[in-house]
Coordinates of C-alpha atoms and ligand atoms in Angstrom, one line a residue:
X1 CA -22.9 4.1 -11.9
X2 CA -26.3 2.2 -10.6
X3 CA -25.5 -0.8 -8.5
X4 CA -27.9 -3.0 -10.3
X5 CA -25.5 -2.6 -13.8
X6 CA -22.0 -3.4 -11.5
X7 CA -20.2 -6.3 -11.2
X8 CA -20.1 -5.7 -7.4
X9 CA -21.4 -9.4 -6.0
X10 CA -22.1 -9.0 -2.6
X11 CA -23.3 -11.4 -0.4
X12 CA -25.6 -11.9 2.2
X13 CA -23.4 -13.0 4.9
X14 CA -19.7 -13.0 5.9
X15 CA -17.9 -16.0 4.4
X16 CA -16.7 -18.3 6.8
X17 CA -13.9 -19.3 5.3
X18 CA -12.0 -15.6 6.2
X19 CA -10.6 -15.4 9.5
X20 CA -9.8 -11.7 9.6
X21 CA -11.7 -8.6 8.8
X22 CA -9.8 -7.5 6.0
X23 CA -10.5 -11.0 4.2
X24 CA -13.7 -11.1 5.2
X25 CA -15.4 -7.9 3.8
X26 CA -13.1 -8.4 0.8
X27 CA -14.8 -11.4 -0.2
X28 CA -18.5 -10.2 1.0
X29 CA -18.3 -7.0 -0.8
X30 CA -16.8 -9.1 -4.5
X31 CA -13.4 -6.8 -4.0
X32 CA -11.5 -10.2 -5.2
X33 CA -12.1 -13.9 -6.3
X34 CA -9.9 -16.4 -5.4
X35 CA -8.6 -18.5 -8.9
X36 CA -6.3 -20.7 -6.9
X37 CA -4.7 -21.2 -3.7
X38 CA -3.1 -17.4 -3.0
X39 CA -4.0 -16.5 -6.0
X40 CA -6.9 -13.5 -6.8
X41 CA -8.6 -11.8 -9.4
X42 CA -9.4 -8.1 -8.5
X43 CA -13.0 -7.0 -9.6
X44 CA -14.0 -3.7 -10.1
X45 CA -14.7 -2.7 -6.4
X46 CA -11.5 -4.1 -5.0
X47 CA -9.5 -3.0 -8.5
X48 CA -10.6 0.5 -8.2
X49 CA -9.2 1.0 -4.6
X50 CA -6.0 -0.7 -5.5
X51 CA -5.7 1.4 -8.6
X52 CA -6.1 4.9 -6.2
X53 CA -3.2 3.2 -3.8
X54 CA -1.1 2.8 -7.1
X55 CA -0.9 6.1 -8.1
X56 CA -0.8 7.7 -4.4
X57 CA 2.5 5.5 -4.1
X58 CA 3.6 6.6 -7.5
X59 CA 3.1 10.4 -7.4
X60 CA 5.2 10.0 -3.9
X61 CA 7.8 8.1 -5.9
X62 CA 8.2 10.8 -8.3
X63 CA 8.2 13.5 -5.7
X64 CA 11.5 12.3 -4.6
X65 CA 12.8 12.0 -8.1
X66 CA 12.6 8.5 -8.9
X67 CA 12.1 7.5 -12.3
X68 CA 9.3 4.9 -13.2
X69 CA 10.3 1.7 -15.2
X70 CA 8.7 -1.6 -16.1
X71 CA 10.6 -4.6 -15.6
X72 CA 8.9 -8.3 -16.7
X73 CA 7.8 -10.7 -14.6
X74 CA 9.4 -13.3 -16.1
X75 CA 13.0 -13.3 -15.3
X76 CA 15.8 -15.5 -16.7
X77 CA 17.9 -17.7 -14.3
X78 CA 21.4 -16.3 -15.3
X79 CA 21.3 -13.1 -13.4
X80 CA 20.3 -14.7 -10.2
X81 CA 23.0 -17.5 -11.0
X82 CA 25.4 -14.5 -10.5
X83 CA 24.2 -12.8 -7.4
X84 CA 24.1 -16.3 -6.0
X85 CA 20.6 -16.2 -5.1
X86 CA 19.3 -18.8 -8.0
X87 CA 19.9 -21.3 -5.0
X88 CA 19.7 -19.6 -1.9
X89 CA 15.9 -18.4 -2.4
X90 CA 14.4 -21.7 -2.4
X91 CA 11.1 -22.5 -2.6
X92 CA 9.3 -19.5 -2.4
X93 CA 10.7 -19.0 -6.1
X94 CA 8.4 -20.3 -8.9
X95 CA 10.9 -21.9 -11.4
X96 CA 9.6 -22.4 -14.9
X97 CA 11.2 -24.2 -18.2
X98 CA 10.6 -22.6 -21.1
X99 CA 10.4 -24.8 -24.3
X100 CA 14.1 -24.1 -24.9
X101 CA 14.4 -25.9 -21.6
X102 CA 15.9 -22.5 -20.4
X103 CA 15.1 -22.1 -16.9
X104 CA 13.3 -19.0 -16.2
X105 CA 11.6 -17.6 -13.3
X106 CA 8.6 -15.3 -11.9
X107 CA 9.9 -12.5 -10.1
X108 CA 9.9 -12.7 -6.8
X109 CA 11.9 -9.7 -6.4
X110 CA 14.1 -7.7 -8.7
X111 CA 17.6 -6.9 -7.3
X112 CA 19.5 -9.0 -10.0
X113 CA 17.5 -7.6 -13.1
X114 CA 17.6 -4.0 -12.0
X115 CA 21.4 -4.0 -11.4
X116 CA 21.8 -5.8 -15.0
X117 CA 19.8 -3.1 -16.5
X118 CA 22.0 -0.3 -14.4
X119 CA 25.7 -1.6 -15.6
X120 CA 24.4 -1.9 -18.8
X121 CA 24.1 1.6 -19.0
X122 CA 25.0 3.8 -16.6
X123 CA 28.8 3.7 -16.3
X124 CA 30.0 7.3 -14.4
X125 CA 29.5 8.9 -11.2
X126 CA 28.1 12.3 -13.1
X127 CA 25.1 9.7 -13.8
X128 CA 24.5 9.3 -10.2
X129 CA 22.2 9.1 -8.2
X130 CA 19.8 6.7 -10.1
X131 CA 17.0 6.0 -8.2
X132 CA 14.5 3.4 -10.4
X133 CA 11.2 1.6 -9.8
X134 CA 8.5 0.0 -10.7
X135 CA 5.0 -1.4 -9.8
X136 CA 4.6 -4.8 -10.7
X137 CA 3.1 -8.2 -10.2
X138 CA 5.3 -10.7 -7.9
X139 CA 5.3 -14.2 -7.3
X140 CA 6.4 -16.0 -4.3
X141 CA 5.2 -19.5 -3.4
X142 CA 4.5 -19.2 0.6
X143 CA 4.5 -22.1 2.0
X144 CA 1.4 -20.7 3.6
X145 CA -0.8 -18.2 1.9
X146 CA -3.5 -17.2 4.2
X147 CA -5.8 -14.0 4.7
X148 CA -6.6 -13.6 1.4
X149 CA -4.2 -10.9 -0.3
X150 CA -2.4 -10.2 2.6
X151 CA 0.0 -13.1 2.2
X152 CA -1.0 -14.2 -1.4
X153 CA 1.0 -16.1 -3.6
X154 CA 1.2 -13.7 -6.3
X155 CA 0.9 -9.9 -5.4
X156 CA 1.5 -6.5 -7.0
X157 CA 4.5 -4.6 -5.4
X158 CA 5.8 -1.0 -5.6
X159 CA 9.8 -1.8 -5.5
X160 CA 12.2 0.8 -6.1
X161 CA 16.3 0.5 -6.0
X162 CA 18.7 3.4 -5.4
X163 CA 22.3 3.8 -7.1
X164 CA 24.8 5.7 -5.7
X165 CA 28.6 6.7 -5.9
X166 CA 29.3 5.8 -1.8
X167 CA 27.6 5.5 1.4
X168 CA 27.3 9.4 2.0
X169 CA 25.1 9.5 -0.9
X170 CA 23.3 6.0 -0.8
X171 CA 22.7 7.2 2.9
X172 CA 20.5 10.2 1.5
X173 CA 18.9 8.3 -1.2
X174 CA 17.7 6.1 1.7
X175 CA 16.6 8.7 3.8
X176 CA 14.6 10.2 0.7
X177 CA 12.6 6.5 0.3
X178 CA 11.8 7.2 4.3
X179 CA 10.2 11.0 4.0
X180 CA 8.5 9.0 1.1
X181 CA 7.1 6.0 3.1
X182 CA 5.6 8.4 5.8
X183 CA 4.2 11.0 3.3
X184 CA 2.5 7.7 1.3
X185 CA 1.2 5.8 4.3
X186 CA -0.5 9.6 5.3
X187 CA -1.8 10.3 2.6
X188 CA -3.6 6.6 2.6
X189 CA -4.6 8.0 6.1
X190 CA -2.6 5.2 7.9
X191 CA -0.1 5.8 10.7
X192 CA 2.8 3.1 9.7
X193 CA 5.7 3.1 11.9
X194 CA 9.5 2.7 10.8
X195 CA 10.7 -0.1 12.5
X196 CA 14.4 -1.2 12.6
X197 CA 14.2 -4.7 11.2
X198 CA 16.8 -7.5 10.0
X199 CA 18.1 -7.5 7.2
X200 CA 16.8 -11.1 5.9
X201 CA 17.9 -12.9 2.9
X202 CA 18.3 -9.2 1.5
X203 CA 21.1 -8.9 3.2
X204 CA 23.3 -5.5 3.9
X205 CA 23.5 -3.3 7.0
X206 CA 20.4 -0.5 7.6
X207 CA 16.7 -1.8 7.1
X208 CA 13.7 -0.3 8.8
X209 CA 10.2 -2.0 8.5
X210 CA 7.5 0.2 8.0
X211 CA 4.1 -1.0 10.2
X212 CA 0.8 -0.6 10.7
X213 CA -0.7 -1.2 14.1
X214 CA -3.3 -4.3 13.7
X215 CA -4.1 -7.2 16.1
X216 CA -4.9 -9.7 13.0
X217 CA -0.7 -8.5 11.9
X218 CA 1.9 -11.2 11.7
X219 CA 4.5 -9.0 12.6
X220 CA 5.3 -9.1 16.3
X221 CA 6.9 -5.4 17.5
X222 CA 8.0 -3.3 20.6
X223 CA 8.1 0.2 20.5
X224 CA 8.1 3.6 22.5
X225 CA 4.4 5.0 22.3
X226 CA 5.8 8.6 21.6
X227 CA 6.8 7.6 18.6
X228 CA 3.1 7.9 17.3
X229 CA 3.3 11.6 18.1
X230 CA 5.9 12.3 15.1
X231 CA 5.3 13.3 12.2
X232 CA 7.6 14.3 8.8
X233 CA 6.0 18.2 8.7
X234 CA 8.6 20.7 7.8
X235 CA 10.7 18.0 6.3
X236 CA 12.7 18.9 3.1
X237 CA 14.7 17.2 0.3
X238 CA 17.9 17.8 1.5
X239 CA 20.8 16.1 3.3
X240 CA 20.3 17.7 6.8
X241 CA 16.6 18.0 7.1
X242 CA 16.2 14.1 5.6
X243 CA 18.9 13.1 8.2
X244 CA 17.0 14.8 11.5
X245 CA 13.9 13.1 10.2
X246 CA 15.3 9.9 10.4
X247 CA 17.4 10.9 13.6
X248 CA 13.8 11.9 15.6
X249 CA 12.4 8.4 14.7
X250 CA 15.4 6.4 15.5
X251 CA 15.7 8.1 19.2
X252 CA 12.8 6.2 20.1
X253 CA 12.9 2.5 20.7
X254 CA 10.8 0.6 18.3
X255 CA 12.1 -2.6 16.6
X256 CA 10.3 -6.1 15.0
X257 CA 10.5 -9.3 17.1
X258 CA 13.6 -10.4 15.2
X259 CA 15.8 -7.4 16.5
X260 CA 13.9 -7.4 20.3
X261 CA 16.2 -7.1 22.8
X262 CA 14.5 -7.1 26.2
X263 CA 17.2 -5.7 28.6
X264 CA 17.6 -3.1 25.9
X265 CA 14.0 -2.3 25.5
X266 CA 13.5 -2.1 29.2
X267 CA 16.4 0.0 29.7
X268 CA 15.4 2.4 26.7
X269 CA 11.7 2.7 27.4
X270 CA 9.9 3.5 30.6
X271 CA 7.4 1.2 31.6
X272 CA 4.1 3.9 30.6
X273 CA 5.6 4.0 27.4
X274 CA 6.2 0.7 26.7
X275 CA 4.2 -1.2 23.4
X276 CA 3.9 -4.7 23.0
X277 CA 2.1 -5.3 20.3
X278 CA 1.1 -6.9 16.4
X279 CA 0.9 -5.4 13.0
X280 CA 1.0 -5.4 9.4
X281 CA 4.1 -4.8 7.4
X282 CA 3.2 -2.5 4.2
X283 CA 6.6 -1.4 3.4
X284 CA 10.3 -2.3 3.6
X285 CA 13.7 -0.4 3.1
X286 CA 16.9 -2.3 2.9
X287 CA 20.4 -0.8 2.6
X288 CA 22.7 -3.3 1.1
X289 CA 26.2 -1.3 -0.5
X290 CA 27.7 -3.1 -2.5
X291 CA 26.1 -7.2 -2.5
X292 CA 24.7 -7.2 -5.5
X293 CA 26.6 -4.6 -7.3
X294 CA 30.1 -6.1 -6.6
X295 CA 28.7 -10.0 -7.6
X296 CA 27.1 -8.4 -10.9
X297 CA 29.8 -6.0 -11.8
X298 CA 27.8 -2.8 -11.8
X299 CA 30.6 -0.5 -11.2
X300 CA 31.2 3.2 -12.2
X301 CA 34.2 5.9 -12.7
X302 CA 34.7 7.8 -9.7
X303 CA 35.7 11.2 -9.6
X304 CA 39.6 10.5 -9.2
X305 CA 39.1 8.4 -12.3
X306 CA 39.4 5.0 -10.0
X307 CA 36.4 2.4 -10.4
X308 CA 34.2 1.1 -7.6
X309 CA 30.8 -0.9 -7.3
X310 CA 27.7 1.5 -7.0
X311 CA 25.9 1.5 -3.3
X312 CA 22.4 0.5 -3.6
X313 CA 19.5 -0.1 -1.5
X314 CA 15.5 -1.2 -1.9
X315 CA 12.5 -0.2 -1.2
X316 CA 9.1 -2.5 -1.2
X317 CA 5.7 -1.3 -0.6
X318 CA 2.9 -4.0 -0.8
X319 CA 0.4 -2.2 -3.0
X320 CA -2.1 -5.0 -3.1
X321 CA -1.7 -5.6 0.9
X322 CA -1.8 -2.0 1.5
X323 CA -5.9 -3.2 0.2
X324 CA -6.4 -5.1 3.2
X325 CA -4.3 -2.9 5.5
X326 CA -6.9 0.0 5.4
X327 CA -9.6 -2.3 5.8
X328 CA -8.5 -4.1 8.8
X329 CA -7.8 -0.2 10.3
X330 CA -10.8 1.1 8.7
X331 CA -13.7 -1.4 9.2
X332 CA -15.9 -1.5 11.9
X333 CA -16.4 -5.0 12.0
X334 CA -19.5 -5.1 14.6
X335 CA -21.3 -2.2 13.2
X336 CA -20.5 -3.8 9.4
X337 CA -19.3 -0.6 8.6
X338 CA -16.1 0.5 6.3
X339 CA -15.5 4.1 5.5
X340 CA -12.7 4.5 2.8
X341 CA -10.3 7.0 3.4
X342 CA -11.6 9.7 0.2
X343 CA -8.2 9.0 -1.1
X344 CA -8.7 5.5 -2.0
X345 CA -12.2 4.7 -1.6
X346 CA -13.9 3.4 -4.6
X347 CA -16.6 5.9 -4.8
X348 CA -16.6 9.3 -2.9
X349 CA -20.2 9.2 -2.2
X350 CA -23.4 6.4 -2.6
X351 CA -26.7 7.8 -3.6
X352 CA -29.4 5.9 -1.9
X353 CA -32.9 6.4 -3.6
X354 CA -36.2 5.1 -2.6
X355 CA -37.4 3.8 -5.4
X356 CA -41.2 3.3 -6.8
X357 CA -42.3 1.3 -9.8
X358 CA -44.6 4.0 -10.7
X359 CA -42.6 7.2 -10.4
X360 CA -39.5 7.9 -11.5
X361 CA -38.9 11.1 -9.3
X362 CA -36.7 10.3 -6.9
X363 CA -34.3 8.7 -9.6
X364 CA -33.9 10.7 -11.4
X365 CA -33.5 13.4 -8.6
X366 CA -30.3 11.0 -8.3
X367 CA -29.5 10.9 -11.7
X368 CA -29.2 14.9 -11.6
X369 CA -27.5 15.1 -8.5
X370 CA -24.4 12.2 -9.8
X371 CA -24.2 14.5 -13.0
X372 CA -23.6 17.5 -10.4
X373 CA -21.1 15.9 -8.6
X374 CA -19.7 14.1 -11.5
X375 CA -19.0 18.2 -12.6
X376 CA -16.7 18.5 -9.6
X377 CA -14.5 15.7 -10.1
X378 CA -16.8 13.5 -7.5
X379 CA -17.7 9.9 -8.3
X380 CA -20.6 8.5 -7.1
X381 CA -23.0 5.1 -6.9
X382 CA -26.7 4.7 -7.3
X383 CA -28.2 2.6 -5.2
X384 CA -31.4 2.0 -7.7
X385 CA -32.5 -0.9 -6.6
X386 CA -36.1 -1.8 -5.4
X387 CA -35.1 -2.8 -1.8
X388 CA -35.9 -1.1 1.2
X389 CA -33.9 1.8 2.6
X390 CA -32.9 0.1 5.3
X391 CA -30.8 -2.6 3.6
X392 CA -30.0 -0.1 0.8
X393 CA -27.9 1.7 3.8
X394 CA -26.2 -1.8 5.3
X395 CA -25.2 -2.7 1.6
X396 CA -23.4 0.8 1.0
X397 CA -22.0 0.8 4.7
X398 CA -20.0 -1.6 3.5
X399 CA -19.0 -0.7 0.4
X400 CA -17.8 2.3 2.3
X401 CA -18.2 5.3 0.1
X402 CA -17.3 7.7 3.1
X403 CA -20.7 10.0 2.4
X404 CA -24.2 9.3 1.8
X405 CA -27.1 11.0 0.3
X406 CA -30.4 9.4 0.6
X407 CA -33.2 10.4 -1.1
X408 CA -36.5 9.6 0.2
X409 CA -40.3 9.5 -1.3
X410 CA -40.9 13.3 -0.5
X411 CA -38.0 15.4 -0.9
X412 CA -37.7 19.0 -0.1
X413 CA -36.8 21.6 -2.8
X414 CA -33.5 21.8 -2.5
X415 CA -32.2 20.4 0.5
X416 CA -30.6 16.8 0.7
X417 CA -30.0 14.1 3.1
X418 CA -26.8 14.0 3.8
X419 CA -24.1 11.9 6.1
X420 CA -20.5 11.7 6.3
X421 CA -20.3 7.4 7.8
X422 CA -19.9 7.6 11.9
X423 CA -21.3 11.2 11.3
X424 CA -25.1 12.3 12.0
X425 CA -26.9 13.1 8.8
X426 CA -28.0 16.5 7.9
X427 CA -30.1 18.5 5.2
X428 CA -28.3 20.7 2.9
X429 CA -28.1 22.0 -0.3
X430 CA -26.0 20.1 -3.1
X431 CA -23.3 23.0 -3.2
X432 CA -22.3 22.9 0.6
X433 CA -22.3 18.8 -0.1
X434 CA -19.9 19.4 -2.9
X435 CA -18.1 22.2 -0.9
X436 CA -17.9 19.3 2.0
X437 CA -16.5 16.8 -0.1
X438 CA -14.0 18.9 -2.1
X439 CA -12.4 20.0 1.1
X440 CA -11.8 16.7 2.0
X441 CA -10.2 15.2 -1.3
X442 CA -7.2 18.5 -1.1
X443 CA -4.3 16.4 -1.7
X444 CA -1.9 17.0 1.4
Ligands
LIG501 P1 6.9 -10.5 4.9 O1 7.8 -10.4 6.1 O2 5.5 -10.0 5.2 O3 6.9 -11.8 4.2 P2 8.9 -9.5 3.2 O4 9.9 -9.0 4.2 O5 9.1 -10.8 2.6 O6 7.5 -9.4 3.9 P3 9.6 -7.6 1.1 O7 10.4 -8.5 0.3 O8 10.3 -6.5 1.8 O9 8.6 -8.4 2.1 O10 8.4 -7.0 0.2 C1 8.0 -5.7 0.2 C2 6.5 -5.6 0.6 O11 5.7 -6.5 -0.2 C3 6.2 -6.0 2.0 O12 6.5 -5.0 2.9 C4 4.8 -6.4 2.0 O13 4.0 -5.3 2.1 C5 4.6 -6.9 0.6 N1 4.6 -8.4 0.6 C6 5.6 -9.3 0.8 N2 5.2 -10.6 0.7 C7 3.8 -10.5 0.4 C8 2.9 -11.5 0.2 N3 3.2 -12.8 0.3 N4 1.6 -11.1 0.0 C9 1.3 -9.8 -0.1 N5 2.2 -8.8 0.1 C10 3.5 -9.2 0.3
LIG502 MG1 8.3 -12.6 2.9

């Protein structure tokens, strides 16, 4: 791809509008366009990296055995007439009319519509568990949007819902959305802690908020510092191993503003390893039993051949936040410098040539070495441009392809500039760059 055919609009100077990072480069580097008031279009650059979150979230989804579905938007007011929520939501629910005068409404969530699909089919134990989700857009009219897609009005959300024949077994389904969360936010190179968090208009018993670390968050949260050092290595898929996971997070303190207890957290945490601090809520896991279930009817045969209302929970992740979680713990605001983790950056490396009217050498020197890498599964971005190097480099620093090649008037034979961003640059050949890269991009 050259950067003089892309729909990449960057612009010269941070907008002044955007009062964080995240918001900030989003809008410099053309990632998204604001139509109306919390409401975006994604454009190529900003649609790419979301895309790359999607399926990291997805293939994480299906590792635990969740099935993928695809539920409308559009929702009809009945269902949430009979969980009781049709009123209870408020405002942040965009109502609609359609011409029927049926009253309808834009998602904001989908507890009632995945529970209608469920007892329409699923009617046994032997079924169980179910665990469905889907990625999809959602509305919800805050009252105030602000930092661009972090709170937006309308946002795309990973939300998945568990089914299951008692609290045993809605315990592990839980526990498998948790191993989940922490492989996911890894693998997006992002240390998110589980947080135990209120339950909120959800409602039900066991919730833990899943947060990353970011002065600019909203969330307000107290933890034990050790609880950085863990990680969910070794875990498997199975009752025991799922439960210790969740066991060696939960010994250590660490809890959102709403469930702070300060006697508690004093008495719990030493005063080294106490952490007051802020950050950014990209995932959220509620258990619930039987609230929806037992409004809606969703029950199932039990073994005994008695009936009972199937134990669910859910599971958010904001995809589209996630977007402008890595950048506010990825950019380097003062040096105007982002570096993409390789598992979601937009391009894997940006190909800066010198470029001169009169000879086409060091183009297409490019264009054979983005074929190359093209070969080996890596995407690139040609700078082609007739700008100087040095603003060449700025413009890719923050479009944050996390390597660079530059290729200057006189190149040698076969040795290339090369830089990994934050890294010094160094001259080697195009197989050790590919060799370099590769390594990197080994899914963990
Ligand atoms: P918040 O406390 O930030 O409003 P929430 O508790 O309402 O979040 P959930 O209903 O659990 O959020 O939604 C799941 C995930 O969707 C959240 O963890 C967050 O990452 C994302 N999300 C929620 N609201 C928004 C929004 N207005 N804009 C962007 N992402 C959002
Ligand atoms: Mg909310």
């Amino acid at each position: 791809m050259y950067i003089s055919k892309s729909f990449i609009p960057i612009l010269k100077n941070s907008p002044s509008e955007a009062k964080i990072k995240s918001h900030k480069l989003m809008l410099r580097v053309g990632m998204i366009k604001q139509s109306s008031a919390g409401i975006y279009s994604w454009l190529p650059l900003g649609f790419k990296v979301m895309k790359k979150i999607e399926k990291i979230v997805r293939e994480e989804q299906d590792r635990i055995g969740a099935q993928e579905i695809l539920m409308p938007t559009i929702q009809s007011s009945e269902i949430w007439k009979e969980s009781g929520r049709y009123e209870d939501y408020g405002d942040e629910m965009l109502r609609i009319k359609d011409r029927q005068d049926r009253e309808m409404l834009y998602g904001p969530t989908n507890e009632e519509l995945v529970t209608d699909i469920f007892r329409s089919s699923i009617k046994s134990y032997k079924s169980l568990p179910q665990l469905l989700y889907h990625i999809q857009w959602k509305f919800r009219d805050e009252i105030r949007p602000r930092f661009g897609i972090m709170r937006c009005r309308e946002f795309y959300m990973k939300d998945a819902y568990s089914f299951d024949v008692n609290d045993e077994e809605a315990l592990f389904s839980y526990n498998k959305f948790f191993l989940s969360y922490l492989k996911t936010f890894k693998r997006l190179d992002l240390t998110a802690i589980p947080m135990a968090a209120d339950t909120g208009p959800i409602g039900g018993s066991l919730s833990h908020e899943f947060i990353i670390l970011a002065e600019t968050g909203e969330s307000k949260i107290f933890t034990d510092k050790r609880i950085f050092d863990l990680n969910s290595d070794g875990t498997r898929l199975e009752k025991k191993s799922l439960d210790d996971l969740r066991k060696k997070y939960e010994q250590f303190y660490s809890v959102t503003d709403e469930k702070f207890n300060k006697e508690e957290f004093e008495k719990k945490v030493s005063e080294s390893n106490r952490l007051k601090t802020k950050g950014i809520e990209v995932g959220h896991i509620f258990y619930f039993g039987d609230k929806y279930s037992k409004s809606m009817g969703a029950s199932v045969d039990l073994p005994g051949g008695k009936k009972d209302f199937v134990k669910m929970g859910s599971y958010g992740i904001g995809v589209s936040r996630l977007v402008g979680a890595i950048i506010e713990a990825k950019y380097d605001e003062k040096n105007e410098i982002m570096k993409w983790p390789i598992s979601v950056a937009p391009y894997d490396v940006s190909i800066i040539a010198m470029i001169n009217k009169n000879d086409t050498s060091s183009l297409d020197r490019a264009n054979r070495i983005a074929s190359e890498l093209e070969k080996s599964d890596i995407q690139s971005i040609i700078d082609d441009t007739d700008e100087n190097i040095s603003s060449k480099i700025k413009k890719m620093n923050l479009i944050g392809a996390p390597f660079q090649i530059i290729i200057g008037k006189q190149a040698e034979a076969d040795l290339i500039e090369f830089k990994e961003l934050g890294k010094e640059s160094q001259k080697i050949n195009l197989t050790t760059i590919i060799k370099i890269i590769k390594e990197q991009k080994v899914i963990n």
